[in-house]
Amino acid sequence: MLRHISIFMIMILIVFFSGCINTKTDNKYGVIIESFEPEFNPVYSGEPVTFYVRVRNTGDVEAEHVHIELLGLDEDWCTVTPGCDKDNNQKKPNEPECQRGGDGFSLRPASSVYGTPGESHVCTWDYVAPTTKKFSVTYPLTARVFYTYKTVTSQVITFASREELKKIESSGESLPSHVLSTTHGPVELIISTESPVRFWEDQVEFPLRITVINTGGGTACASDQDIQGTCKKTSGKTSMNRVRIVIKGDDNLQPIEDCEEFKSGKAVSLWEGKSATFICKMRATNLQKSGVVERSVVVTANYEYYIDGETSITVNPKD
């Protein structure tokens, strides 16, 4: 009975102290907004107020160049708040590493070895509540979190000679299967091909199907050359809803023809910001005349990503 009461009290405390936040994303992996709230809510006209945003890395790789912007507070707030940019009605975070224009901060991923969660970080903004004379006013606001990330997927591809396949079929045996290895992030990579690939010479060409899916609910950005800052790019070809794909095989497995440019990296557009599927032609060389051969391919998606979280604050008249 005491144990049940303790659990119930813990749940109450969690609800009471949790930040009021409505995220526009349903992502499980990558950088998430754990809490987004003002220090007090409601506040009174002329009262100082601090906004807090806590983010955490729940993916499998390090998040880099993380910075956060606070959006939605209008000129009423900016006029009475010291240090607020009157041109865009925005104020920079108090912490230099949280501000746009620098290198940002990094968030380490969770460690299965040490059993530790992904790293978290808090950014804050100091404002002064505007004057409301007769009625309470509720202001919606948005925390937008930018970061650079990557998703890495590897696959072992099996090649079998015609003679070997005949032997396997007649014996009732099967070729070994290989589990796809992938990191978790807001963008998912899927590699698929017919396996085993049948060959009868010392080399063979075959199609590799690659699917990119934006599962994080945010926006991915990239160009052929750059990743950092591409979500804020204002000139040239758009970088929104794109990821930069790199395909690398071992010494005896390489992309060819149109897919050869993926060896150094090429941006791929996501249809409506959600997904893309393309086929790359690959060539495997130095194959044995008979038997089974394995080759490995690694596909990496590099991108900048941003997510939004929403909350609100109510300002009451002082009198």
mmCIF file of C-alpha atoms in Angstrom:
data_model
loop_
_atom_site.group_PDB
_atom_site.id
_atom_site.type_symbol
_atom_site.label_atom_id
_atom_site.label_comp_id
_atom_site.label_asym_id
_atom_site.label_seq_id
_atom_site.Cartn_x
_atom_site.Cartn_y
_atom_site.Cartn_z
ATOM 1 C CA MET A 1 0.000 0.000 0.000
ATOM 2 C CA LEU A 2 2.800 2.407 0.902
ATOM 3 C CA ARG A 3 4.536 1.585 -2.358
ATOM 4 C CA HIS A 4 1.399 2.451 -4.341
ATOM 5 C CA ILE A 5 1.062 5.754 -2.474
ATOM 6 C CA SER A 6 4.727 6.607 -3.142
ATOM 7 C CA ILE A 7 4.349 5.953 -6.856
ATOM 8 C CA PHE A 8 1.194 8.079 -6.932
ATOM 9 C CA MET A 9 2.958 10.980 -5.183
ATOM 10 C CA ILE A 10 5.904 10.776 -7.577
ATOM 11 C CA MET A 11 3.530 10.996 -10.526
ATOM 12 C CA ILE A 12 1.881 14.069 -9.001
ATOM 13 C CA LEU A 13 5.261 15.753 -8.522
ATOM 14 C CA ILE A 14 6.273 14.977 -12.100
ATOM 15 C CA VAL A 15 3.083 16.549 -13.435
ATOM 16 C CA PHE A 16 3.422 19.556 -11.121
ATOM 17 C CA PHE A 17 7.018 20.378 -12.004
ATOM 18 C CA SER A 18 6.962 19.453 -15.694
ATOM 19 C CA GLY A 19 7.205 22.342 -18.134
ATOM 20 C CA CYS A 20 4.050 23.307 -19.993
ATOM 21 C CA ILE A 21 4.908 22.508 -23.599
ATOM 22 C CA ASN A 22 3.168 21.549 -26.785
ATOM 23 C CA THR A 23 5.605 20.225 -29.364
ATOM 24 C CA LYS A 24 4.703 20.184 -33.032
ATOM 25 C CA THR A 25 6.820 17.064 -33.464
ATOM 26 C CA ASP A 26 6.349 13.445 -32.525
ATOM 27 C CA ASN A 27 10.001 12.510 -32.795
ATOM 28 C CA LYS A 28 11.458 9.887 -30.509
ATOM 29 C CA TYR A 29 15.070 10.220 -31.652
ATOM 30 C CA GLY A 30 17.309 13.230 -32.097
ATOM 31 C CA VAL A 31 17.121 16.421 -30.064
ATOM 32 C CA ILE A 32 13.808 16.829 -28.242
ATOM 33 C CA ILE A 33 12.369 19.701 -26.212
ATOM 34 C CA GLU A 34 11.884 18.348 -22.697
ATOM 35 C CA SER A 35 10.435 21.517 -21.195
ATOM 36 C CA PHE A 36 9.549 25.026 -22.304
ATOM 37 C CA GLU A 37 8.002 27.397 -19.775
ATOM 38 C CA PRO A 38 8.153 30.829 -18.153
ATOM 39 C CA GLU A 39 9.427 31.192 -14.599
ATOM 40 C CA PHE A 40 5.941 32.257 -13.455
ATOM 41 C CA ASN A 41 2.618 32.127 -15.245
ATOM 42 C CA PRO A 42 0.635 34.342 -15.165
ATOM 43 C CA VAL A 43 2.733 37.463 -14.639
ATOM 44 C CA TYR A 44 1.830 41.114 -14.080
ATOM 45 C CA SER A 45 2.498 44.135 -16.269
ATOM 46 C CA GLY A 46 6.095 45.321 -15.834
ATOM 47 C CA GLU A 47 7.177 42.139 -14.044
ATOM 48 C CA PRO A 48 10.501 40.547 -15.075
ATOM 49 C CA VAL A 49 10.055 37.051 -16.505
ATOM 50 C CA THR A 50 12.548 34.372 -17.494
ATOM 51 C CA PHE A 51 11.764 31.714 -20.102
ATOM 52 C CA TYR A 52 13.423 28.300 -19.874
ATOM 53 C CA VAL A 53 13.980 25.718 -22.616
ATOM 54 C CA ARG A 54 15.536 22.341 -21.812
ATOM 55 C CA VAL A 55 16.602 20.091 -24.702
ATOM 56 C CA ARG A 56 17.973 16.540 -24.690
ATOM 57 C CA ASN A 57 19.626 14.263 -27.242
ATOM 58 C CA THR A 58 17.683 10.982 -27.466
ATOM 59 C CA GLY A 59 19.355 9.726 -30.647
ATOM 60 C CA ASP A 60 22.422 7.586 -31.267
ATOM 61 C CA VAL A 61 24.940 10.185 -32.482
ATOM 62 C CA GLU A 62 26.210 13.491 -31.145
ATOM 63 C CA ALA A 63 24.120 16.573 -31.911
ATOM 64 C CA GLU A 64 26.293 19.518 -32.914
ATOM 65 C CA HIS A 65 25.859 23.264 -33.499
ATOM 66 C CA VAL A 66 22.729 23.340 -31.327
ATOM 67 C CA HIS A 67 21.127 26.755 -30.838
ATOM 68 C CA ILE A 68 17.641 27.961 -29.935
ATOM 69 C CA GLU A 69 15.458 30.904 -30.936
ATOM 70 C CA LEU A 70 12.485 32.259 -28.996
ATOM 71 C CA LEU A 71 9.749 33.442 -31.374
ATOM 72 C CA GLY A 72 6.346 35.066 -31.025
ATOM 73 C CA LEU A 73 6.796 37.832 -28.456
ATOM 74 C CA ASP A 74 5.702 41.014 -30.232
ATOM 75 C CA GLU A 75 6.887 44.625 -30.095
ATOM 76 C CA ASP A 76 4.948 45.188 -26.864
ATOM 77 C CA TRP A 77 7.470 42.913 -25.141
ATOM 78 C CA CYS A 78 10.469 44.132 -27.099
ATOM 79 C CA THR A 79 9.824 47.806 -26.385
ATOM 80 C CA VAL A 80 10.096 47.382 -22.599
ATOM 81 C CA THR A 81 12.803 44.680 -22.581
ATOM 82 C CA PRO A 82 16.470 45.808 -22.495
ATOM 83 C CA GLY A 83 18.650 44.235 -25.190
ATOM 84 C CA CYS A 84 15.751 43.247 -27.448
ATOM 85 C CA ASP A 85 16.279 43.703 -31.209
ATOM 86 C CA LYS A 86 13.547 46.102 -32.328
ATOM 87 C CA ASP A 87 13.953 45.077 -35.998
ATOM 88 C CA ASN A 88 12.748 41.511 -35.489
ATOM 89 C CA ASN A 89 11.306 41.688 -31.956
ATOM 90 C CA GLN A 90 13.703 39.007 -30.757
ATOM 91 C CA LYS A 91 16.186 38.768 -27.941
ATOM 92 C CA LYS A 92 19.180 36.464 -27.840
ATOM 93 C CA PRO A 93 19.440 33.779 -25.156
ATOM 94 C CA ASN A 94 21.406 34.680 -22.032
ATOM 95 C CA GLU A 95 23.906 31.883 -22.668
ATOM 96 C CA PRO A 96 26.417 32.619 -25.498
ATOM 97 C CA GLU A 97 26.483 28.984 -26.622
ATOM 98 C CA CYS A 98 22.718 29.042 -27.176
ATOM 99 C CA GLN A 99 22.856 31.999 -29.551
ATOM 100 C CA ARG A 100 22.691 31.805 -33.322
ATOM 101 C CA GLY A 101 25.814 32.864 -35.204
ATOM 102 C CA GLY A 102 28.384 30.917 -33.203
ATOM 103 C CA ASP A 103 29.301 27.253 -33.010
ATOM 104 C CA GLY A 104 26.397 26.478 -30.681
ATOM 105 C CA PHE A 105 26.707 23.630 -28.208
ATOM 106 C CA SER A 106 26.910 19.853 -28.523
ATOM 107 C CA LEU A 107 24.825 17.125 -26.914
ATOM 108 C CA ARG A 108 26.284 13.663 -26.439
ATOM 109 C CA PRO A 109 24.029 10.652 -27.096
ATOM 110 C CA ALA A 110 22.960 8.125 -24.508
ATOM 111 C CA SER A 111 25.540 5.521 -23.497
ATOM 112 C CA SER A 112 24.452 1.893 -23.325
ATOM 113 C CA VAL A 113 27.836 1.030 -21.807
ATOM 114 C CA TYR A 114 27.433 3.343 -18.802
ATOM 115 C CA GLY A 115 23.639 3.372 -18.759
ATOM 116 C CA THR A 116 23.448 7.163 -18.967
ATOM 117 C CA PRO A 117 20.789 9.169 -20.847
ATOM 118 C CA GLY A 118 21.588 11.583 -23.637
ATOM 119 C CA GLU A 119 23.042 14.921 -22.606
ATOM 120 C CA SER A 120 20.714 17.856 -21.892
ATOM 121 C CA HIS A 121 21.144 21.629 -21.862
ATOM 122 C CA VAL A 122 19.095 24.643 -20.712
ATOM 123 C CA CYS A 123 18.811 28.025 -22.454
ATOM 124 C CA THR A 124 17.140 31.084 -20.902
ATOM 125 C CA TRP A 125 15.750 34.472 -21.964
ATOM 126 C CA ASP A 126 15.028 37.472 -19.713
ATOM 127 C CA TYR A 127 12.080 39.677 -20.664
ATOM 128 C CA VAL A 128 9.846 42.290 -19.074
ATOM 129 C CA ALA A 129 6.084 41.814 -19.335
ATOM 130 C CA PRO A 130 4.305 44.548 -21.327
ATOM 131 C CA THR A 131 1.586 46.819 -19.990
ATOM 132 C CA THR A 132 -2.013 45.620 -20.146
ATOM 133 C CA LYS A 133 -4.465 48.203 -18.813
ATOM 134 C CA LYS A 134 -7.824 46.494 -18.370
ATOM 135 C CA PHE A 135 -7.753 42.875 -19.464
ATOM 136 C CA SER A 136 -5.459 39.885 -19.202
ATOM 137 C CA VAL A 137 -3.655 39.036 -22.443
ATOM 138 C CA THR A 138 -2.301 35.588 -23.354
ATOM 139 C CA TYR A 139 0.688 35.437 -25.706
ATOM 140 C CA PRO A 140 1.579 32.236 -27.616
ATOM 141 C CA LEU A 141 5.284 31.704 -28.226
ATOM 142 C CA THR A 142 7.546 29.198 -29.947
ATOM 143 C CA ALA A 143 10.960 27.737 -29.136
ATOM 144 C CA ARG A 144 12.754 26.688 -32.326
ATOM 145 C CA VAL A 145 15.709 24.350 -31.854
ATOM 146 C CA PHE A 146 18.340 23.955 -34.595
ATOM 147 C CA TYR A 147 21.031 21.265 -34.684
ATOM 148 C CA THR A 148 23.170 19.249 -37.104
ATOM 149 C CA TYR A 149 22.849 15.480 -37.116
ATOM 150 C CA LYS A 150 23.450 12.379 -39.195
ATOM 151 C CA THR A 151 21.920 8.963 -39.737
ATOM 152 C CA VAL A 152 24.206 6.075 -40.704
ATOM 153 C CA THR A 153 22.915 2.805 -42.146
ATOM 154 C CA SER A 154 25.083 -0.141 -43.205
ATOM 155 C CA GLN A 155 24.198 -3.318 -45.054
ATOM 156 C CA VAL A 156 26.082 -6.489 -45.934
ATOM 157 C CA ILE A 157 25.153 -7.649 -49.430
ATOM 158 C CA THR A 158 25.572 -11.291 -50.379
ATOM 159 C CA PHE A 159 26.703 -12.350 -53.855
ATOM 160 C CA ALA A 160 26.392 -15.949 -55.003
ATOM 161 C CA SER A 161 27.506 -17.668 -58.196
ATOM 162 C CA ARG A 162 25.012 -19.568 -60.326
ATOM 163 C CA GLU A 163 26.659 -22.859 -59.369
ATOM 164 C CA GLU A 164 26.515 -22.077 -55.659
ATOM 165 C CA LEU A 165 22.836 -21.160 -55.811
ATOM 166 C CA LYS A 166 22.079 -24.476 -57.514
ATOM 167 C CA LYS A 167 23.906 -26.357 -54.752
ATOM 168 C CA ILE A 168 22.060 -24.473 -52.024
ATOM 169 C CA GLU A 169 18.697 -25.037 -53.676
ATOM 170 C CA SER A 170 19.267 -28.768 -54.115
ATOM 171 C CA SER A 171 20.506 -29.218 -50.530
ATOM 172 C CA GLY A 172 17.617 -27.287 -48.977
ATOM 173 C CA GLU A 173 20.014 -24.978 -47.162
ATOM 174 C CA SER A 174 19.875 -21.185 -47.132
ATOM 175 C CA LEU A 175 22.361 -18.353 -47.269
ATOM 176 C CA PRO A 176 23.172 -16.505 -44.027
ATOM 177 C CA SER A 177 21.041 -13.437 -43.365
ATOM 178 C CA HIS A 178 22.459 -10.134 -42.168
ATOM 179 C CA VAL A 179 20.705 -7.642 -39.937
ATOM 180 C CA LEU A 180 20.700 -4.055 -41.118
ATOM 181 C CA SER A 181 22.684 -1.772 -38.835
ATOM 182 C CA THR A 182 21.406 1.785 -38.413
ATOM 183 C CA THR A 183 21.596 4.709 -36.017
ATOM 184 C CA HIS A 184 18.455 6.346 -34.649
ATOM 185 C CA GLY A 185 17.687 9.963 -35.464
ATOM 186 C CA PRO A 186 14.902 12.159 -36.835
ATOM 187 C CA VAL A 187 15.675 10.909 -40.351
ATOM 188 C CA GLU A 188 15.446 7.204 -41.194
ATOM 189 C CA LEU A 189 17.438 5.438 -43.923
ATOM 190 C CA ILE A 190 16.345 2.169 -45.531
ATOM 191 C CA ILE A 191 18.574 0.176 -47.900
ATOM 192 C CA SER A 192 17.092 -2.629 -49.968
ATOM 193 C CA THR A 193 18.248 -4.859 -52.816
ATOM 194 C CA GLU A 194 17.680 -8.353 -54.079
ATOM 195 C CA SER A 195 19.811 -10.705 -52.061
ATOM 196 C CA PRO A 196 21.664 -12.745 -52.941
ATOM 197 C CA VAL A 197 22.864 -11.007 -56.082
ATOM 198 C CA ARG A 198 23.584 -13.670 -58.685
ATOM 199 C CA PHE A 199 26.811 -13.432 -60.698
ATOM 200 C CA TRP A 200 28.581 -15.464 -63.366
ATOM 201 C CA GLU A 201 31.607 -13.252 -64.061
ATOM 202 C CA ASP A 202 34.204 -11.547 -61.858
ATOM 203 C CA GLN A 203 32.002 -8.452 -61.570
ATOM 204 C CA VAL A 204 28.309 -7.622 -61.557
ATOM 205 C CA GLU A 205 26.160 -4.485 -61.613
ATOM 206 C CA PHE A 206 22.932 -4.269 -59.636
ATOM 207 C CA PRO A 207 20.426 -1.655 -58.330
ATOM 208 C CA LEU A 208 20.475 -0.427 -54.731
ATOM 209 C CA ARG A 209 17.242 1.147 -53.516
ATOM 210 C CA ILE A 210 17.576 3.860 -50.861
ATOM 211 C CA THR A 211 14.620 5.375 -49.005
ATOM 212 C CA VAL A 212 14.890 8.474 -46.817
ATOM 213 C CA ILE A 213 12.059 9.176 -44.342
ATOM 214 C CA ASN A 214 11.667 12.231 -42.119
ATOM 215 C CA THR A 215 10.238 10.649 -38.969
ATOM 216 C CA GLY A 216 11.028 13.493 -36.557
ATOM 217 C CA GLY A 217 8.168 15.809 -37.444
ATOM 218 C CA GLY A 218 10.573 18.726 -37.967
ATOM 219 C CA THR A 219 12.378 20.083 -41.021
ATOM 220 C CA ALA A 220 15.622 18.769 -42.531
ATOM 221 C CA CYS A 221 17.970 21.073 -44.467
ATOM 222 C CA ALA A 222 21.135 20.508 -46.512
ATOM 223 C CA SER A 223 23.003 21.470 -49.664
ATOM 224 C CA ASP A 224 25.542 19.584 -51.765
ATOM 225 C CA GLN A 225 28.395 21.261 -49.867
ATOM 226 C CA ASP A 226 27.098 22.547 -46.535
ATOM 227 C CA ILE A 227 25.071 21.380 -43.556
ATOM 228 C CA GLN A 228 25.416 23.945 -40.762
ATOM 229 C CA GLY A 229 23.255 27.022 -41.295
ATOM 230 C CA THR A 230 21.341 25.655 -44.278
ATOM 231 C CA CYS A 231 17.957 26.014 -42.552
ATOM 232 C CA LYS A 232 18.577 29.783 -42.433
ATOM 233 C CA LYS A 233 19.967 30.082 -45.953
ATOM 234 C CA THR A 234 18.378 33.036 -47.760
ATOM 235 C CA SER A 235 20.131 33.062 -51.152
ATOM 236 C CA GLY A 236 20.697 30.617 -53.987
ATOM 237 C CA LYS A 237 19.055 27.222 -54.316
ATOM 238 C CA THR A 238 16.803 26.295 -51.433
ATOM 239 C CA SER A 239 18.191 23.924 -48.823
ATOM 240 C CA MET A 240 14.885 23.253 -47.059
ATOM 241 C CA ASN A 241 13.490 19.708 -47.010
ATOM 242 C CA ARG A 242 16.751 18.169 -48.190
ATOM 243 C CA VAL A 243 19.385 15.804 -46.797
ATOM 244 C CA ARG A 244 22.926 15.212 -48.032
ATOM 245 C CA ILE A 245 23.495 11.556 -48.920
ATOM 246 C CA VAL A 246 26.913 9.875 -48.998
ATOM 247 C CA ILE A 247 27.309 6.305 -50.301
ATOM 248 C CA LYS A 248 30.479 4.369 -49.536
ATOM 249 C CA GLY A 249 31.208 0.751 -50.328
ATOM 250 C CA ASP A 250 34.296 -1.294 -49.618
ATOM 251 C CA ASP A 251 37.174 -1.458 -52.116
ATOM 252 C CA ASN A 252 35.246 -3.884 -54.317
ATOM 253 C CA LEU A 253 31.796 -2.284 -54.177
ATOM 254 C CA GLN A 254 31.192 1.222 -55.509
ATOM 255 C CA PRO A 255 28.355 3.390 -56.868
ATOM 256 C CA ILE A 256 28.611 4.024 -60.615
ATOM 257 C CA GLU A 257 27.128 6.203 -63.359
ATOM 258 C CA ASP A 258 24.676 8.815 -61.983
ATOM 259 C CA CYS A 259 25.235 7.599 -58.430
ATOM 260 C CA GLU A 260 28.986 8.124 -58.524
ATOM 261 C CA GLU A 261 28.543 11.696 -57.263
ATOM 262 C CA PHE A 262 27.089 10.296 -54.034
ATOM 263 C CA LYS A 263 30.618 9.157 -53.144
ATOM 264 C CA SER A 264 31.459 12.745 -52.172
ATOM 265 C CA GLY A 265 27.925 13.721 -51.145
ATOM 266 C CA LYS A 266 24.812 14.973 -52.930
ATOM 267 C CA ALA A 267 21.656 16.644 -51.591
ATOM 268 C CA VAL A 268 18.359 14.808 -52.098
ATOM 269 C CA SER A 269 14.978 16.565 -51.885
ATOM 270 C CA LEU A 270 12.242 15.133 -49.671
ATOM 271 C CA TRP A 271 8.776 15.143 -51.217
ATOM 272 C CA GLU A 272 6.653 17.532 -49.134
ATOM 273 C CA GLY A 273 9.445 17.363 -46.577
ATOM 274 C CA LYS A 274 8.593 13.763 -45.726
ATOM 275 C CA SER A 275 10.404 11.171 -47.849
ATOM 276 C CA ALA A 276 12.414 10.342 -50.954
ATOM 277 C CA THR A 277 13.277 7.103 -52.733
ATOM 278 C CA PHE A 278 15.957 6.694 -55.377
ATOM 279 C CA ILE A 279 17.884 3.860 -56.986
ATOM 280 C CA CYS A 280 21.649 3.771 -57.312
ATOM 281 C CA LYS A 281 23.534 1.490 -59.628
ATOM 282 C CA MET A 282 26.348 -0.353 -57.875
ATOM 283 C CA ARG A 283 29.228 -2.438 -59.201
ATOM 284 C CA ALA A 284 30.842 -5.304 -57.310
ATOM 285 C CA THR A 285 34.258 -6.435 -58.540
ATOM 286 C CA ASN A 286 36.829 -9.166 -57.842
ATOM 287 C CA LEU A 287 34.155 -11.796 -57.381
ATOM 288 C CA GLN A 288 35.168 -15.444 -57.211
ATOM 289 C CA LYS A 289 34.118 -17.665 -60.083
ATOM 290 C CA SER A 290 32.098 -19.752 -57.683
ATOM 291 C CA GLY A 291 30.931 -19.619 -54.103
ATOM 292 C CA VAL A 292 29.507 -16.881 -51.900
ATOM 293 C CA VAL A 293 30.989 -13.396 -51.473
ATOM 294 C CA GLU A 294 29.978 -10.608 -49.092
ATOM 295 C CA ARG A 295 30.391 -6.887 -49.647
ATOM 296 C CA SER A 296 29.367 -4.006 -47.359
ATOM 297 C CA VAL A 297 27.839 -0.625 -48.170
ATOM 298 C CA VAL A 298 27.342 2.350 -45.837
ATOM 299 C CA VAL A 299 24.843 5.144 -46.534
ATOM 300 C CA THR A 300 24.979 8.356 -44.479
ATOM 301 C CA ALA A 301 22.422 11.162 -44.372
ATOM 302 C CA ASN A 302 23.836 14.483 -43.118
ATOM 303 C CA TYR A 303 21.488 17.356 -42.332
ATOM 304 C CA GLU A 304 20.617 20.338 -40.214
ATOM 305 C CA TYR A 305 17.296 19.900 -38.451
ATOM 306 C CA TYR A 306 14.888 22.093 -36.549
ATOM 307 C CA ILE A 307 11.885 21.414 -34.340
ATOM 308 C CA ASP A 308 9.337 23.683 -32.686
ATOM 309 C CA GLY A 309 7.828 23.668 -29.221
ATOM 310 C CA GLU A 310 4.974 25.907 -28.134
ATOM 311 C CA THR A 311 3.781 27.384 -24.873
ATOM 312 C CA SER A 312 1.982 30.551 -23.750
ATOM 313 C CA ILE A 313 2.139 33.183 -21.053
ATOM 314 C CA THR A 314 -0.638 35.350 -19.639
ATOM 315 C CA VAL A 315 -0.042 38.953 -18.570
ATOM 316 C CA ASN A 316 -2.452 40.445 -16.029
ATOM 317 C CA PRO A 317 -2.982 44.153 -15.349
ATOM 318 C CA LYS A 318 -0.992 45.403 -12.388
ATOM 319 C CA ASP A 319 -4.015 47.024 -10.717
#
